[in-house]
Every structure is written in structure tokens, then in C-alpha cells.
Coordinates of C-alpha atoms in Angstrom, one line a residue:
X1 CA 0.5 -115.8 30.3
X2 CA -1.0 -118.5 32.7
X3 CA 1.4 -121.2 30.9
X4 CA 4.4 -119.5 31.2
X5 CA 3.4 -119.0 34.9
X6 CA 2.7 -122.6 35.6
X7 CA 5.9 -123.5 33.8
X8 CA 8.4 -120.9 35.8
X9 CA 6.2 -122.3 39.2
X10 CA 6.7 -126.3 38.0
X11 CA 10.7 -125.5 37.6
X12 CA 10.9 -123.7 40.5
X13 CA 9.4 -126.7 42.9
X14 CA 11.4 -128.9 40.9
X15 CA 14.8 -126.8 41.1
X16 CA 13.8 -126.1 44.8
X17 CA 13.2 -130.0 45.7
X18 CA 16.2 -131.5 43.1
X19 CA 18.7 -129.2 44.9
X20 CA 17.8 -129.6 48.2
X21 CA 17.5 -133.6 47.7
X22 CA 21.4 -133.5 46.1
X23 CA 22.6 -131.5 49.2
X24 CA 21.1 -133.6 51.2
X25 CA 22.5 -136.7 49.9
X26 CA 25.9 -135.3 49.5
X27 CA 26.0 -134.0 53.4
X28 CA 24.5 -137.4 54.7
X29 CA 27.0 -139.5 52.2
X30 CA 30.1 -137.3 53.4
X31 CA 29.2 -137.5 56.9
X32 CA 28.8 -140.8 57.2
X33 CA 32.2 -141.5 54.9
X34 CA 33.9 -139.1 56.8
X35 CA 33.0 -141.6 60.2
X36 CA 34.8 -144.5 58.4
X37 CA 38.0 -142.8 57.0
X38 CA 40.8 -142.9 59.3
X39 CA 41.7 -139.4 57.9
X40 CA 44.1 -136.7 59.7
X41 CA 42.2 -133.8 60.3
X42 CA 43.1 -131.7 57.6
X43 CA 42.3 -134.7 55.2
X44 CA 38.9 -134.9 56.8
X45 CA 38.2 -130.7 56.3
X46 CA 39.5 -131.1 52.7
X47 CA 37.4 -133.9 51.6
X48 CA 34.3 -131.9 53.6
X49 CA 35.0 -128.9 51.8
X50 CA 35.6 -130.4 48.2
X51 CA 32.1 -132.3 48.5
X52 CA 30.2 -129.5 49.8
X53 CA 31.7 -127.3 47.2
X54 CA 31.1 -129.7 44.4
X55 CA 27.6 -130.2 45.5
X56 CA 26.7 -125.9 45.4
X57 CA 27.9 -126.7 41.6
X58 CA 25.6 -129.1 40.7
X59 CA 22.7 -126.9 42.6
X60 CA 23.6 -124.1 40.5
X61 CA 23.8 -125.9 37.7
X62 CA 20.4 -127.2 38.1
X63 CA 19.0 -123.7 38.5
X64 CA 21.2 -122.9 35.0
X65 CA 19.3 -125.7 33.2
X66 CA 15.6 -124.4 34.7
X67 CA 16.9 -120.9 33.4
X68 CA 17.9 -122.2 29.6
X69 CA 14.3 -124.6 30.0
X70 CA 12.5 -121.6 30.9
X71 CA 14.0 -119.5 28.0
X72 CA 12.9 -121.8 25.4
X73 CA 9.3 -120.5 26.2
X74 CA 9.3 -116.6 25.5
X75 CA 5.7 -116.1 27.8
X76 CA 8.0 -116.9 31.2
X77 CA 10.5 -114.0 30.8
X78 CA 13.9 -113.0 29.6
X79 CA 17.7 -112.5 30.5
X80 CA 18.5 -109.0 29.5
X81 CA 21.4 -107.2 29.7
X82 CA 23.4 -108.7 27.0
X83 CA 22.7 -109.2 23.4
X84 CA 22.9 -113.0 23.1
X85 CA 22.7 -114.8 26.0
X86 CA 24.8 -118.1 26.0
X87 CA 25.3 -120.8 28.5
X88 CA 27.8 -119.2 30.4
X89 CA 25.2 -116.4 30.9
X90 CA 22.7 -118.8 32.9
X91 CA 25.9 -119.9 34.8
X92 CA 26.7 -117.2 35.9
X93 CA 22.9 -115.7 36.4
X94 CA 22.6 -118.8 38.6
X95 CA 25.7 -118.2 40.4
X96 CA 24.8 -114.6 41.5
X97 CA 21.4 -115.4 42.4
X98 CA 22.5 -118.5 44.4
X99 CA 25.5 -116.8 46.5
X100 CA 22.8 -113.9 46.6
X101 CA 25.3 -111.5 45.2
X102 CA 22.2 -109.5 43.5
X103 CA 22.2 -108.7 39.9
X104 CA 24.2 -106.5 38.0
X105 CA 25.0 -106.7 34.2
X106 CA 22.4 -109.3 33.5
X107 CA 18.9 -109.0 34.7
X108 CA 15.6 -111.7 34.6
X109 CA 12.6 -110.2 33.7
X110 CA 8.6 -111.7 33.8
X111 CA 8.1 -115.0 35.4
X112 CA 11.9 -115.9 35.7
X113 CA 12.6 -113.3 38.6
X114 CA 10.1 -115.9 41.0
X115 CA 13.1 -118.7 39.6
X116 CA 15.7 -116.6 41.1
X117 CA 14.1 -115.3 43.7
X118 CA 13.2 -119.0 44.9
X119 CA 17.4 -119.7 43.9
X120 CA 18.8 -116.6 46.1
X121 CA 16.3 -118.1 49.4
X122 CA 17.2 -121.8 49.1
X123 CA 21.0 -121.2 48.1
X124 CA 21.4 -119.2 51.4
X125 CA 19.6 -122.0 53.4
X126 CA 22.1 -124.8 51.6
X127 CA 25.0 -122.3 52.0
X128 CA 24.1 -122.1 55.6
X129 CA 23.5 -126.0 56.0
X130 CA 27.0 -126.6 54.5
X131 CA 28.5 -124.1 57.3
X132 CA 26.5 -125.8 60.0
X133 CA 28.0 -129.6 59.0
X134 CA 31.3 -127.9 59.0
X135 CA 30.8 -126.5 62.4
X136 CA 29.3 -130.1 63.6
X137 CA 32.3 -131.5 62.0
X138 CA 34.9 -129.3 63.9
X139 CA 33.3 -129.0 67.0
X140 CA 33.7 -133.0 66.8
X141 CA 36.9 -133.3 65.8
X142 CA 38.7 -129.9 66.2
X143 CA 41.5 -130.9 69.3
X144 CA 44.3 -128.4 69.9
X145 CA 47.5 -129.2 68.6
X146 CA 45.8 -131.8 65.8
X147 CA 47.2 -131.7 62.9

């Protein structure tokens, strides 16, 4: 029992700091492009929005791997809800926990309910950062009649 806790704590800090590290890297990197492309201003929201969107991918993705990890040790928990979980599963598990959608057909159980729980907190946060660089971007940018 106390191993399966330290491991479902260990990926959590790790999930936790690897995600918030990528988002930051991606907003800082896309900021700072975005101040050196002469860009119209629907070019500019585009590009923002593809990056920010590819970079909640890789988050939850990173979540998905700690979920499969976490799975391969039996003493920090289990997916139920289907029969065999497969990869798409802990995509999706991710997902729902991330957007904090809540859980439905699948369910974690033990230790893996602190991962998602610690997923549902910091993907609100980084969904709320991406919707704050937006708004920086537009109050910068945003002129009537552009284009």
C-alpha cells in the first residue's frame, strides 16, 4: 500500500510540474513569435489557438502516460468501467478529468483518483492561462474594422 501511494504521489508532481513546464514554454515561445510575425490578425488568432490547442494535447497526454505507468503497478488503483482498458481509454480518462467534464462510463479507483484529481485542478488552471494569453493577445491587438 505505501508504494503504490508514493508512486501515484511521484507521477502526480511529475505530471503536475511536466505539464505546467510545456505550457509554459509553448505560451512564452508563441508570444514572443507572435511579436515577430507580421501576421494579419486572424493569422495571429489562428496560429495562438493551434499552439495553445496542441499544447492541452501533449498535457493530456502526459497525464495518459502517468495513468498507463500507474496501471502497470496493481497496489495504485484501477480504471473500471470497461472490461479491457486500452490506450484510448487513458486518453480519454485524461481528457475528461482535464476539461473537468467529471466521470462517467469509466471510473479510477485507489490511489489513481489523487492523479485525476491533481489533472482536473491543474487542467482548469492551464485552461484558464490559455484564455488569459488570448485575452492579453486581443486586448493588444483587437482594432475595429481589422481584419
Amino acid at each position: 500500500m505505501f508504494s503504490g501511494t508514493v508512486a501515484v504521489l511521484l507521477m502526480t508532481v511529475a505530471a503536475v510540474i511536466t505539464s505546467v513546464l510545456v505550457h509554459f514554454e509553448v505560451a512564452v515561445r508563441i508570444s514572443r513569435k507572435l511579436e515577430y510575425w507580421q501576421l494579419a490578425l486572424r493569422g495571429r488568432f489562428l496560429v495562438l489557438f493551434l499552439a495553445l490547442f496542441v499544447a492541452h494535447l501533449i498535457e493530456i497526454c502526459i497525464f495518459a502516460l502517468a495513468l498507463v505507468s500507474l496501471q502497470a503497478l496493481p497496489e495504485t488503483g484501477q480504471i473500471s468501467g470497461s472490461e479491457a482498458v486500452a490506450l484510448w481509454d487513458y486518453l480519454y480518462m485524461s481528457a475528461i478529468s482535464y476539461t473537468t467534464l467529471g466521470f462517467g462510463d469509466l471510473t479510477p479507483e485507489g490511489g489513481m483518483r489523487l492523479l485525476l484529481s491533481a489533472e482536473g485542478l491543474i487542467g482548469f488552471m492551464l485552461i484558464t492561462w490559455s484564455a488569459s494569453l488570448t485575452f492579453l493577445q486581443m486586448q493588444q491587438h483587437w482594432a475595429v474594422g481589422d481584419e
